[in-house]
Short mmCIF file of C-alpha atoms in Angstrom, two decimals:
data_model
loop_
_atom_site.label_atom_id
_atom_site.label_comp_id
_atom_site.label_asym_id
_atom_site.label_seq_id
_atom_site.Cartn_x
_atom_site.Cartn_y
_atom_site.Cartn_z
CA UNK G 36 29.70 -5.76 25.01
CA UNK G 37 30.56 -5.86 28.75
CA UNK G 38 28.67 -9.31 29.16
CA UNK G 39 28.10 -12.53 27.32
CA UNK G 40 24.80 -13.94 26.36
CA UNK G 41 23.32 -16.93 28.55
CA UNK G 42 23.48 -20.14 27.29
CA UNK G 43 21.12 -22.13 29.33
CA UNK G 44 17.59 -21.18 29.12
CA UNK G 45 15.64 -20.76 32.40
CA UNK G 46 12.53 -23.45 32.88
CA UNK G 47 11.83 -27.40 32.61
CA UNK G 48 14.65 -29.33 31.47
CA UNK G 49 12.44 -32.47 30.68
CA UNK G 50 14.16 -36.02 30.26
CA UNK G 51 12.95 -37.86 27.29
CA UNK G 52 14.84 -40.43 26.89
CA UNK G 53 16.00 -43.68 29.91
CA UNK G 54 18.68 -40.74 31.27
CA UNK G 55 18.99 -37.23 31.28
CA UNK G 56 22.67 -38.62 29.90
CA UNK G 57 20.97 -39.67 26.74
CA UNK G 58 19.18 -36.82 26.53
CA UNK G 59 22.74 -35.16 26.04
CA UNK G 60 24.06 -37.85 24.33
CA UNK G 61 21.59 -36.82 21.57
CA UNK G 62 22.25 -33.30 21.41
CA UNK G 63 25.83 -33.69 21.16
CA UNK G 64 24.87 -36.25 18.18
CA UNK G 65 23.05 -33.52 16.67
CA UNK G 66 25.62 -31.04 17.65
CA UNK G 67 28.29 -33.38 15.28
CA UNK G 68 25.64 -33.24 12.56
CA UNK G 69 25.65 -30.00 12.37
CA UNK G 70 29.24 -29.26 12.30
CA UNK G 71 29.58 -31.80 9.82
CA UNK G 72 26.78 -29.95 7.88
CA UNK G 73 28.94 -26.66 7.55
CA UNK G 74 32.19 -28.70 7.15
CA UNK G 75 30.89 -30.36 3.94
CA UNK G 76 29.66 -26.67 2.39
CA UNK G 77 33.06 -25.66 3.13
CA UNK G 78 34.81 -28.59 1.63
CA UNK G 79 32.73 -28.24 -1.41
CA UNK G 80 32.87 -24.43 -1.91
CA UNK G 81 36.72 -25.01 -2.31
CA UNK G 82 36.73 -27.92 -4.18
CA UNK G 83 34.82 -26.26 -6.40
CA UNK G 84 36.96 -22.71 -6.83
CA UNK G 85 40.14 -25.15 -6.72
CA UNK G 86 39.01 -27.06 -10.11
CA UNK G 87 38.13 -24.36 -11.39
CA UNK G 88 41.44 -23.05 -11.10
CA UNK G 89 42.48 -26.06 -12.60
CA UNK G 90 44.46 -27.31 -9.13
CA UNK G 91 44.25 -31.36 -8.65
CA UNK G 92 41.86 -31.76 -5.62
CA UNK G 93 42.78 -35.44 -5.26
CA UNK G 94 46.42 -34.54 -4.87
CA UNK G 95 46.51 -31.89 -2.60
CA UNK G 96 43.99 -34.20 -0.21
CA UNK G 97 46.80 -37.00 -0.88
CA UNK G 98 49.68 -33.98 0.62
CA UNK G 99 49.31 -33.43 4.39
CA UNK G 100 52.55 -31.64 4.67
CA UNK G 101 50.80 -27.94 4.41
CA UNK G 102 49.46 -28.79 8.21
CA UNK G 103 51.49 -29.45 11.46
CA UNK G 104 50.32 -31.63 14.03
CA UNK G 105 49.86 -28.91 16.48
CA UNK G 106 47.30 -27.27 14.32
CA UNK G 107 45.12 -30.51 14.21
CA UNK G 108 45.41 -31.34 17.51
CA UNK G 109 44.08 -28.12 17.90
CA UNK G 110 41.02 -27.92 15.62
CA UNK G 111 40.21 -31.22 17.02
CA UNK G 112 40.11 -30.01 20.57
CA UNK G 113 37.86 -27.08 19.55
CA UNK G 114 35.44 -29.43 18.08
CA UNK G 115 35.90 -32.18 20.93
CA UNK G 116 35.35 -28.61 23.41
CA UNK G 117 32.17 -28.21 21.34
CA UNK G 118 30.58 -31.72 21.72
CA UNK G 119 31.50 -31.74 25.13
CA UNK G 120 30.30 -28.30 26.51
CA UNK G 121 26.68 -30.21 26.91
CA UNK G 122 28.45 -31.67 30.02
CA UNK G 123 28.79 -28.44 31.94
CA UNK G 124 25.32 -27.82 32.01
CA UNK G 125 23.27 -29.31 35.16
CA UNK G 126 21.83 -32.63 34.69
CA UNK Z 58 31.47 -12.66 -4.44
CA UNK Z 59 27.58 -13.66 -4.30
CA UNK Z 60 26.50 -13.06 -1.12
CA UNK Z 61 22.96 -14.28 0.12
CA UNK Z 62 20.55 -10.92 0.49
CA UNK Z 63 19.56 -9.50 3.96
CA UNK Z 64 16.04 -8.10 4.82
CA UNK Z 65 17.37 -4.42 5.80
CA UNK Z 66 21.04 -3.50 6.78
CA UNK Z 67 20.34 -3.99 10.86
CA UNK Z 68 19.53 -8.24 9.90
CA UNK Z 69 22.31 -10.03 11.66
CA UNK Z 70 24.91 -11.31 9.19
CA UNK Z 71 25.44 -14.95 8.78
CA UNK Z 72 28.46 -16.34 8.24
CA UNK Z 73 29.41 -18.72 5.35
CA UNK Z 74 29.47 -21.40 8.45
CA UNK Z 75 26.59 -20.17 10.33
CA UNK Z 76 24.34 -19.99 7.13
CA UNK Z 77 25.56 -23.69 6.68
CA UNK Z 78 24.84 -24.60 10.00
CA UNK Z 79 21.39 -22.57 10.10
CA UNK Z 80 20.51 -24.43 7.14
CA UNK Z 81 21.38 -28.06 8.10
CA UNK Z 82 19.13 -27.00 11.14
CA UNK Z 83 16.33 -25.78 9.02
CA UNK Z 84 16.26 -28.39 6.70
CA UNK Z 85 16.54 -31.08 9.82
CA UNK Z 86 13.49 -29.74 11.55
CA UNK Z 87 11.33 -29.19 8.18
CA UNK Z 88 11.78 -33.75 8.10
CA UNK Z 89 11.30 -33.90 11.49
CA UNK Z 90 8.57 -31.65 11.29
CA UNK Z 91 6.97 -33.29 8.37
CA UNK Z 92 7.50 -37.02 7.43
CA UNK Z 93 8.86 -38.05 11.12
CA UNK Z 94 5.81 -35.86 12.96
CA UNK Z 95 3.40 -37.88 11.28
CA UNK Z 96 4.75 -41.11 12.34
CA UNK Z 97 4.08 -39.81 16.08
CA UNK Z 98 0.40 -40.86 15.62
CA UNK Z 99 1.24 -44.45 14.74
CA UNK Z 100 3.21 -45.33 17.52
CA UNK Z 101 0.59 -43.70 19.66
CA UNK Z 102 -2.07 -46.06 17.74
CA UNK Z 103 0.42 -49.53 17.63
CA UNK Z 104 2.24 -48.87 21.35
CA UNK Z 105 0.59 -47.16 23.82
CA UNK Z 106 -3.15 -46.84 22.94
CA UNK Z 107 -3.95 -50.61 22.91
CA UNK Z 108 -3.25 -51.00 26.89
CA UNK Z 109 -5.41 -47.73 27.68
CA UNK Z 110 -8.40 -49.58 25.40
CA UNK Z 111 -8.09 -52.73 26.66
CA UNK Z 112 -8.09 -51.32 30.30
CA UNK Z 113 -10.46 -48.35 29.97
CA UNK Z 114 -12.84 -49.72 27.27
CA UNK Z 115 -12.12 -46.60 25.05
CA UNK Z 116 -10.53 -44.35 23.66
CA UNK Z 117 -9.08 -41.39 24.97
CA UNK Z 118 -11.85 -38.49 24.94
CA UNK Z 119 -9.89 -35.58 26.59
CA UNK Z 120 -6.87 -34.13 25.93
CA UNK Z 121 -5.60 -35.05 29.20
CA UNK Z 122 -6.13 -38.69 29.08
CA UNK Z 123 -4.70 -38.50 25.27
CA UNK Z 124 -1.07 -36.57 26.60
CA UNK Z 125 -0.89 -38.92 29.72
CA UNK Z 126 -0.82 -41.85 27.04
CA UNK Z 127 1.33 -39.68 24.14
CA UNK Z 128 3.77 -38.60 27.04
CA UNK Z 129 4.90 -42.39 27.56
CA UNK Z 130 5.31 -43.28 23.90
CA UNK Z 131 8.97 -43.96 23.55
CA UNK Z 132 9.10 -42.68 19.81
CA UNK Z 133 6.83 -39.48 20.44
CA UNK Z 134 9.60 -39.15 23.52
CA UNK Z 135 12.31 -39.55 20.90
CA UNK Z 136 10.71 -37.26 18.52
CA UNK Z 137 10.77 -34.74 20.98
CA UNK Z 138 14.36 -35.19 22.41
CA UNK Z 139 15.73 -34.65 18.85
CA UNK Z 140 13.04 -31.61 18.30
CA UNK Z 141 14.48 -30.33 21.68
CA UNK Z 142 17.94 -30.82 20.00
CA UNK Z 143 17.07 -29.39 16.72
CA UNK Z 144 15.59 -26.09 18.93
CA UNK Z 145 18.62 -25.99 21.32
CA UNK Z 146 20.97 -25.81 18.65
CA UNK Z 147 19.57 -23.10 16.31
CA UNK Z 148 18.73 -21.05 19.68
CA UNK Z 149 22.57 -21.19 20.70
CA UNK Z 150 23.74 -20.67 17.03
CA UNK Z 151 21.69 -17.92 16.14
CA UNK Z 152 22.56 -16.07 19.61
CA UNK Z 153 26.50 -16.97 19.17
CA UNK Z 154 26.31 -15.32 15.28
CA UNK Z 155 24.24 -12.46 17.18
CA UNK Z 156 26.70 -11.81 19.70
CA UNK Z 157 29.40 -11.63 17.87
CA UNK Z 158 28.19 -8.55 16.32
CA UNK Z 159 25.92 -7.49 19.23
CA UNK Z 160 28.55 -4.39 19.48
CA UNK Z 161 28.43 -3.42 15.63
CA UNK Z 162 24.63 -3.87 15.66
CA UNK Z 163 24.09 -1.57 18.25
CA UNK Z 164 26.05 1.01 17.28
CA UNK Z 165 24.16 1.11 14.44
CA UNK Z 166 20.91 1.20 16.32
CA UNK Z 167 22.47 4.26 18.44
CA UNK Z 168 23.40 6.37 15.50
CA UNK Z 169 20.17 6.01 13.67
CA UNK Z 170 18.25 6.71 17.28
CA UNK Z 171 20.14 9.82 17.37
CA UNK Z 172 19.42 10.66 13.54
CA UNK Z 173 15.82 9.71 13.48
CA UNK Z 174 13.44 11.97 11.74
CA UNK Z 175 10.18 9.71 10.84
CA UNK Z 176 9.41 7.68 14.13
CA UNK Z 177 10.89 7.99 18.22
CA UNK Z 178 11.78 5.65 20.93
CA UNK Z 179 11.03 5.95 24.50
CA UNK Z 180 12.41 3.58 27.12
CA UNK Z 181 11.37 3.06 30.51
CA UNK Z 182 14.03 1.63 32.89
CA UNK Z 183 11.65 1.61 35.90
CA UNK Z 184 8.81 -0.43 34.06
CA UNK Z 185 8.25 -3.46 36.48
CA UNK Z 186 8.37 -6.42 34.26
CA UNK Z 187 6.07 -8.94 35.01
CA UNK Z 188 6.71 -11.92 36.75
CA UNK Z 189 5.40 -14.26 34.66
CA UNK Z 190 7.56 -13.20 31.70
CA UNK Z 191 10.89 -12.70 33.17
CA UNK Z 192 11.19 -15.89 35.15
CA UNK Z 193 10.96 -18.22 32.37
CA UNK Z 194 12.79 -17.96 29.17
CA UNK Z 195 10.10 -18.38 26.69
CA UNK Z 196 10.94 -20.64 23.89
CA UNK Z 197 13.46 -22.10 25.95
CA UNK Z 198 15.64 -18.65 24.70
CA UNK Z 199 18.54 -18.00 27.21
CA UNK Z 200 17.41 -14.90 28.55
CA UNK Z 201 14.49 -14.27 26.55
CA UNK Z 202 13.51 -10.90 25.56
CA UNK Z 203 14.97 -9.13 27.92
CA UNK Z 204 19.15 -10.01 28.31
CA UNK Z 205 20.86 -7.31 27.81
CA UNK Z 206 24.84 -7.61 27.12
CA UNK Z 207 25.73 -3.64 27.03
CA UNK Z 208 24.78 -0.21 26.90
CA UNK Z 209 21.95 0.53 24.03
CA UNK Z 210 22.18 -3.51 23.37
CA UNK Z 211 20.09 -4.75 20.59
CA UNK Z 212 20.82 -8.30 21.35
CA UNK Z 213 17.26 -9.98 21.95
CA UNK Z 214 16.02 -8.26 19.38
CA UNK Z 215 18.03 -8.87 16.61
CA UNK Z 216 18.46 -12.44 17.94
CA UNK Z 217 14.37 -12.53 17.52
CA UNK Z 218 14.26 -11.96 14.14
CA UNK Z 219 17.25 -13.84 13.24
CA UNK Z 220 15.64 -16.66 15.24
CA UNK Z 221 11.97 -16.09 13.91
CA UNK Z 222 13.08 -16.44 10.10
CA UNK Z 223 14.73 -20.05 11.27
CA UNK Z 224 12.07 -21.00 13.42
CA UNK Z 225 9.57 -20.76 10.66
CA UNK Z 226 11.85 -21.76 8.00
CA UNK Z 227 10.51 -18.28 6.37
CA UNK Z 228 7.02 -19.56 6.35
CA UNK Z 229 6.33 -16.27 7.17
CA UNK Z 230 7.45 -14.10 4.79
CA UNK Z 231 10.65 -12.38 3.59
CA UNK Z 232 9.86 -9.48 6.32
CA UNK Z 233 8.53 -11.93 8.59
CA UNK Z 234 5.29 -9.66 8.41
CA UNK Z 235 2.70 -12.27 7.20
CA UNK Z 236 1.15 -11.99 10.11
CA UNK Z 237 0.43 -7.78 9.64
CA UNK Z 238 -0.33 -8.43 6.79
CA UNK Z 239 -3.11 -11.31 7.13
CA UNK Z 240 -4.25 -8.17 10.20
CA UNK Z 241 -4.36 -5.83 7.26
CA UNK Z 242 -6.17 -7.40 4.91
CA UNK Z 243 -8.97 -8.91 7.21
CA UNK Z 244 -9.88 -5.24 7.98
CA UNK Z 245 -9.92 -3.92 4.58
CA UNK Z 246 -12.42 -7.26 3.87
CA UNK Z 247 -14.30 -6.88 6.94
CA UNK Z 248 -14.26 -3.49 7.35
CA UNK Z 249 -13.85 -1.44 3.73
CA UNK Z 250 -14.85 2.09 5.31
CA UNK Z 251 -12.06 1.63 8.08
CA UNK Z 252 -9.07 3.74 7.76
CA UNK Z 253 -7.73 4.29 10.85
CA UNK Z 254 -6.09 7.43 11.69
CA UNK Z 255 -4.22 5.87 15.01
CA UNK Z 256 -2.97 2.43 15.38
CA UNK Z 257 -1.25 0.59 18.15
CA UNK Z 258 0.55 -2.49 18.19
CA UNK Z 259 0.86 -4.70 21.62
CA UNK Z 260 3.49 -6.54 21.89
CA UNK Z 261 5.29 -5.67 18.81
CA UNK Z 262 8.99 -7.31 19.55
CA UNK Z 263 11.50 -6.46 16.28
CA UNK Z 264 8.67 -3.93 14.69
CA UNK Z 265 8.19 -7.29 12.35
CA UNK Z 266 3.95 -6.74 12.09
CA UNK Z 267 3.76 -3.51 12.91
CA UNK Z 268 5.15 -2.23 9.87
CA UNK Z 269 2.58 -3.96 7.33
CA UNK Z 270 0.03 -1.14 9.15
CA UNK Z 271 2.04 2.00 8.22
CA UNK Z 272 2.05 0.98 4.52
CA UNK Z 273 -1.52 0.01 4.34
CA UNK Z 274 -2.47 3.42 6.15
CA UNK Z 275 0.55 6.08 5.22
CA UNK Z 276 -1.58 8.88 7.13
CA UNK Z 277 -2.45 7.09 10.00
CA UNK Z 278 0.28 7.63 13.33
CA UNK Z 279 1.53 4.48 14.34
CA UNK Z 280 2.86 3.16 17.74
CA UNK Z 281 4.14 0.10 19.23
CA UNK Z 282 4.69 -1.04 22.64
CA UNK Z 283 6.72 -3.89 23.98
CA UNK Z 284 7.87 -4.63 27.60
CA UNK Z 285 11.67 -5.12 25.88
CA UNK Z 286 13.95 -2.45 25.65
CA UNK Z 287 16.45 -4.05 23.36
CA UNK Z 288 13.63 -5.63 21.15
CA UNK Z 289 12.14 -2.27 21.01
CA UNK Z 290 16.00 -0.59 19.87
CA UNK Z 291 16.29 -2.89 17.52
CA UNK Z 292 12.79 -2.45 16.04
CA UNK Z 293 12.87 1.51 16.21
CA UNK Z 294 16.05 1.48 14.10
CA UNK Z 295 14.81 -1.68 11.61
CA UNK Z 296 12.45 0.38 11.10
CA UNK Z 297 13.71 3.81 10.50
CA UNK Z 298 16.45 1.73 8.27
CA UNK Z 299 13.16 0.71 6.40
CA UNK Z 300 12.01 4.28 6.63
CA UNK Z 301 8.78 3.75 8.39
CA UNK Z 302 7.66 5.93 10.78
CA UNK Z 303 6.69 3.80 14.05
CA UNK Z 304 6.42 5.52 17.64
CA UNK Z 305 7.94 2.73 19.50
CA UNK Z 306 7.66 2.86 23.75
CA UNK Z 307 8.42 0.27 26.78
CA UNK Z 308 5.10 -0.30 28.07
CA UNK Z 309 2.95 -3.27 29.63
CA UNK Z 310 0.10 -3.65 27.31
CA UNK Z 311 -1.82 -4.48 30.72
CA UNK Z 312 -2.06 -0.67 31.52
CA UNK Z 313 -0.63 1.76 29.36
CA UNK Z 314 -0.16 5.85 29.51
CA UNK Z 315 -2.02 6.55 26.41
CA UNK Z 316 -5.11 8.28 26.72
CA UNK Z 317 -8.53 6.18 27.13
CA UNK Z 318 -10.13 6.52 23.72
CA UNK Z 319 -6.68 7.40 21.90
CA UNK Z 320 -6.76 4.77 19.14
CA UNK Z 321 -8.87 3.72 16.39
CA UNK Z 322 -7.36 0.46 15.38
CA UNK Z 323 -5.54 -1.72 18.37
CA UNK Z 324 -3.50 -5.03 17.30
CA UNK Z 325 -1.47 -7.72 18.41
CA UNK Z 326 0.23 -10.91 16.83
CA UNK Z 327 0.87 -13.88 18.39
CA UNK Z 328 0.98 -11.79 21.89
CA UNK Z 329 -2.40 -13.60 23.54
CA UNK Z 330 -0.64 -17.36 23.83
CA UNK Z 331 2.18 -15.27 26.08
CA UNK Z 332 -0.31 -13.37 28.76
CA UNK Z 333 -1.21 -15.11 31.98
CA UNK Z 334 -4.63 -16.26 32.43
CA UNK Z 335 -4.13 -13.15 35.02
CA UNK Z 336 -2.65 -10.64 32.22
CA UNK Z 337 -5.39 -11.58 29.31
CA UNK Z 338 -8.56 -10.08 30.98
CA UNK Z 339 -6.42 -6.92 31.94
CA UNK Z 340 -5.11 -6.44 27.96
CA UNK Z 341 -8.45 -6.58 26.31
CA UNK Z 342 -9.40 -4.30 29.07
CA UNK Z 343 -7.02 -1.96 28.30
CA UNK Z 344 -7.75 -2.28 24.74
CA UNK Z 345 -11.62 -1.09 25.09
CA UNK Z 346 -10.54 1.93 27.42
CA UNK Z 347 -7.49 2.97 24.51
CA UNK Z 348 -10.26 2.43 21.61
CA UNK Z 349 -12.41 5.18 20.01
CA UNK Z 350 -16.04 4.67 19.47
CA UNK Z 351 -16.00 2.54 16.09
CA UNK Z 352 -12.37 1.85 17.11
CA UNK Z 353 -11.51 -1.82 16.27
CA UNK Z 354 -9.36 -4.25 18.77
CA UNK Z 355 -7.41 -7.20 16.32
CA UNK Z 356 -5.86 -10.25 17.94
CA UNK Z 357 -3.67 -12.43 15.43
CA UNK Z 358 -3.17 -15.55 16.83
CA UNK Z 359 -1.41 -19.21 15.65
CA UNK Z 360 -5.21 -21.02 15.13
CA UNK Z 361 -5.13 -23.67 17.62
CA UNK Z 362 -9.22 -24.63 17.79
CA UNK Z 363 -9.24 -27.81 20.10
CA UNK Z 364 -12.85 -27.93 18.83
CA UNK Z 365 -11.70 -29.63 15.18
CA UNK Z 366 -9.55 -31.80 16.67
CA UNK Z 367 -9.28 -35.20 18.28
CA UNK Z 368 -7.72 -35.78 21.51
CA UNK Z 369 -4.56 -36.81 19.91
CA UNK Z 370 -4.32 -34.10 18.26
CA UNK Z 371 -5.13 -31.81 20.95
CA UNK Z 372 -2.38 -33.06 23.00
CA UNK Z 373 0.32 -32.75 19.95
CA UNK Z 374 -0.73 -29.39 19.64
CA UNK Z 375 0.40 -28.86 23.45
CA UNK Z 376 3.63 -29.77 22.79
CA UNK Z 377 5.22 -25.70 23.11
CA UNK Z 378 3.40 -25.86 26.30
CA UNK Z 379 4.65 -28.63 27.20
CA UNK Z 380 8.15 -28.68 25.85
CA UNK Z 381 8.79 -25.60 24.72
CA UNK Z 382 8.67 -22.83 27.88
CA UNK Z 383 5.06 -21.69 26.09
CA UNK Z 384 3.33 -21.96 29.77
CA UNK Z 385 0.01 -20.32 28.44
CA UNK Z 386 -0.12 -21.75 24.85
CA UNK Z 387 -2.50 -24.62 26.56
CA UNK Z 388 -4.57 -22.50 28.37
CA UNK Z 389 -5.25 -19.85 26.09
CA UNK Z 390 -6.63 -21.87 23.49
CA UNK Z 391 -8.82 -23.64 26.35
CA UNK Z 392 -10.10 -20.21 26.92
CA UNK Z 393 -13.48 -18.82 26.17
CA UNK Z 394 -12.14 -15.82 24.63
CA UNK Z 395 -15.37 -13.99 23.56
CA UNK Z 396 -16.34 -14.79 27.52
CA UNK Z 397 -12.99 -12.64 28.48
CA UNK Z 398 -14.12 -9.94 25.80
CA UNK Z 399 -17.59 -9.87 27.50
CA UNK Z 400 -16.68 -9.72 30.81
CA UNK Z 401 -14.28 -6.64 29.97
CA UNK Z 402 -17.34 -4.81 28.33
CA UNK Z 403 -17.24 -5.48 24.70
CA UNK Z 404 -20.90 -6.71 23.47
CA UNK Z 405 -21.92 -9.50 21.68
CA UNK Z 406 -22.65 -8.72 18.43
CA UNK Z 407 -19.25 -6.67 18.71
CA UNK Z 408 -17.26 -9.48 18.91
CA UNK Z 409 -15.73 -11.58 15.92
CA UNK Z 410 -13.82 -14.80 15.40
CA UNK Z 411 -12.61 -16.20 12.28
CA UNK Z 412 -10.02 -17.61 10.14
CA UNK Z 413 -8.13 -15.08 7.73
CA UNK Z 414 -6.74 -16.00 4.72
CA UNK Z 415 -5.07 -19.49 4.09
CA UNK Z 416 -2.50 -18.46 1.91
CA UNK Z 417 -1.14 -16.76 5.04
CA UNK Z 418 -0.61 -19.58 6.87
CA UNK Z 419 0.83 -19.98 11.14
CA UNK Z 420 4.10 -22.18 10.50
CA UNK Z 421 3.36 -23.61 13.51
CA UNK Z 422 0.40 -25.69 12.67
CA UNK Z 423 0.02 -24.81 8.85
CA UNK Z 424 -3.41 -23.15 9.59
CA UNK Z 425 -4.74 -20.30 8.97
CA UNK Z 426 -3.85 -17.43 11.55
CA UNK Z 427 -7.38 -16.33 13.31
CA UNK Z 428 -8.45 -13.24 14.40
CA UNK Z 429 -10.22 -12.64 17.49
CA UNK Z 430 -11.13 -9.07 18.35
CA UNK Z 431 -14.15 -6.72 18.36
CA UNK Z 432 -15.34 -3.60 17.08
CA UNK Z 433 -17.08 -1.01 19.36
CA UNK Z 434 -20.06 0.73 18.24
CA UNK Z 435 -20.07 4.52 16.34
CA UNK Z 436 -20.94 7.34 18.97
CA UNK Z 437 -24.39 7.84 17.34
CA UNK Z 438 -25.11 3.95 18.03
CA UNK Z 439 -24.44 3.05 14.54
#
């Protein structure tokens, strides 16, 4: 497609709570909610196949060697880039 | 690999992630929704209220003196921020899922426009959309119906019905067509001799209503109008994929080309709470010039009757006009619509009100949808 959907709808942007700040605080609290919704029906989808494989969950949790630091740093910054991209909108 | 089951092959996939997040988000707004809405009326008893009684000497009696004081109670505000929330982030989930496929889904739309055999679209790039729908974004949707990413984009409307299932956390039905279906079955109650042998649908979006009509009457031909070009793609393909035969065109149900006296059955669902005060006199209008004589003119709408309830409760039920870009939920259901029917030239004793079914129930307010409409008289004055 040659352009990418909107991402701020048009019309009132009431403030509900002391500062339209808070207002994004909250959404980025439900934002982290969210994510951490889908992360836990990820985690347990493979625990689940792993046992029943018969692989040691608790030991391969224990073994952080599988995963450099670069590729952390990195999925944090997506998911920092996430909770933040509230900011760029206008207050 | 079980995989979760999709309405009709043009339903937007969902991710293993997305359905995760879609249903953190669903199950987030049914509490807030439920145990956490009903807490909104005491704070608005213990907080705010006793000033306004101890000032005014009683209780709120209108609607406007009951928002004023449920506008400044900090847990109703609250409430709202995280319902706001809630709505902002199942809005930009369901369009990022959407447009991630928004290519694939359209091609799909394209090849079954150019193999359809049952039903036909027709588009009309120089209809004038009007202003007071393509200013706003209504439902607080980045770019509403009408954003268009590409050539033959289905975007807004497969966005819709991906977005209606999760808005109503599927209240309404598998097909999202409880609404078509409550149409359907008031008129076979109401009116057992009806079978109509033309039907229109105003407003029809993603096809989701319109449908329920061309299985209750196979015979009949069946159109559907919308002022969206890639809600109507989307809904002419859904629905040849569902092999239905729907005429689908881009026309303002204000004044359309059809012939005056074309139709024996006109409908709509949920369309009134989204016309200007301006636009709703000019529909039913339109509506008595497209109807035969003993042609019958159905308005589904979410059953907001400010007459049952009590101030409170009238201003909680403003809160889509108020917080959710619905700019003419408020006034519509202030309006005298049998007045508006009259004044377009439907009589009295042609006119009809009621509640349909409860087990068909508007998520919004778990009511039952009502029907407004009216039914002109037989040629021979019957």
């Amino acid at each position: 497609m040659s352009k990418v959907r909107p991402r701020v709808a048009r019309g009132p942007q009431p403030q509900l709570l002391s500062s339209s700040y808070e207002d994004k605080l909250l959404r980025m609290v439900m934002t982290l909610a969210t994510e951490l919704a889908v992360t836990r029906e990820r985690t347990d989808a493979l625990e689940t196949a792993c046992r029943k494989a018969g692989i040691d969950v608790d030991a391969v949790l224990d073994d952080t060697s599988h995963v450099t630091h670069a590729t952390r740093a990195e999925r944090h910054r997506e998911l920092a880039g996430r909770l933040l991209q509230i900011l760029e909108e206008p207050s | 690999m079980a995989q979760e089951s999709s309405p009709h092959p043009l339903f937007p996939h969902q991710s293993a992630d997305e359905r995760a997040r879609h249903g953190f988000l669903v199950e987030f707004k049914r509490l807030l929704g439920s145990r956490y809405r009903e807490n909104i009326r005491r704070s608005y008893e213990k907080t705010v209220l006793p000033d306004f009684l101890a000032q005014v000497g009683r209780a709120p009696q209108t609607r406007a003196e009951a928002k004023a004081l449920l506008h400044r109670d900090e847990y109703f505000r609250l409430w709202t921020a995280l319902a706001r929330a809630q709505h902002q982030g199942y809005v930009d989930s369901t369009g990022a899922c959407v447009e991630r496929q928004a290519e694939t889904l359209s091609a799909v739309a394209r090849a079954v426009a150019r193999s359809a055999s049952r039903g036909s679209l027709r588009l009309d790039e120089s209809l004038n959309i009007p202003a007071y729908q393509s200013e706003l974004d209504v439902h607080c949707v980045p770019g509403g119906y009408f954003v268009e990413l590409g050539a033959d984009d289905v975007y807004a409307g497969a966005r819709y019905e991906l977005g209606i299932t999760l808005f109503t956390l599927g209240a309404h039905g598998y097909m999202n067509d409880s609404k078509g279906i409550a149409g359907v079955n008031f008129l076979r109650q109401r009116f057992p001799q009806f079978t109509p042998q033309r039907v229109l649908e105003l407003g029809c979006t993603a096809g989701n209503s319109t449908l329920p009509y061309v299985d209750a009457w196979p015979e009949a031909e069946v159109h559907g109008i919308d002022l969206s070009a890639p809600c109507l793609r989307y809904a002419h393909a859904r629905s040849e994929l569902l092999g239905r035969a729907v005429h689908y065109s881009q026309q303002n149900a204000e004044s359309t080309a059809f012939p005056t006296g074309h139709f024996d059955l006109v409908v709509s669902h949920i369309l009134l709470h989204e016309l200007s005060a301006e636009a709703l006199p000019r529909v039913f209008a339109e509506c008595r010039r497209l109807l035969r004589p003993g042609g019958v003119m159905l308005h589904v709408e979410v059953p907001v009757r400010y007459s049952r309830l009590d101030a409170f409760e009238q201003a909680l039920s403003d809160w889509d006009t108020d917080f959710n870009n619905e700019p003419f939920w408020e006034g519509l259901h202030a309006t005298d619509l049998a007045a508006v029917a009259r004044e377009v030239g439907f009589g009295s004793a042609e006119i009809f009100d009621v509640d349909l079914d409860p087990a068909l129930m508007a998520f919004i307010n778990r009511q039952p949808w009502m029907a407004f409409g009216a039914r002109l008289p037989k040629s021979n004055g019957q």
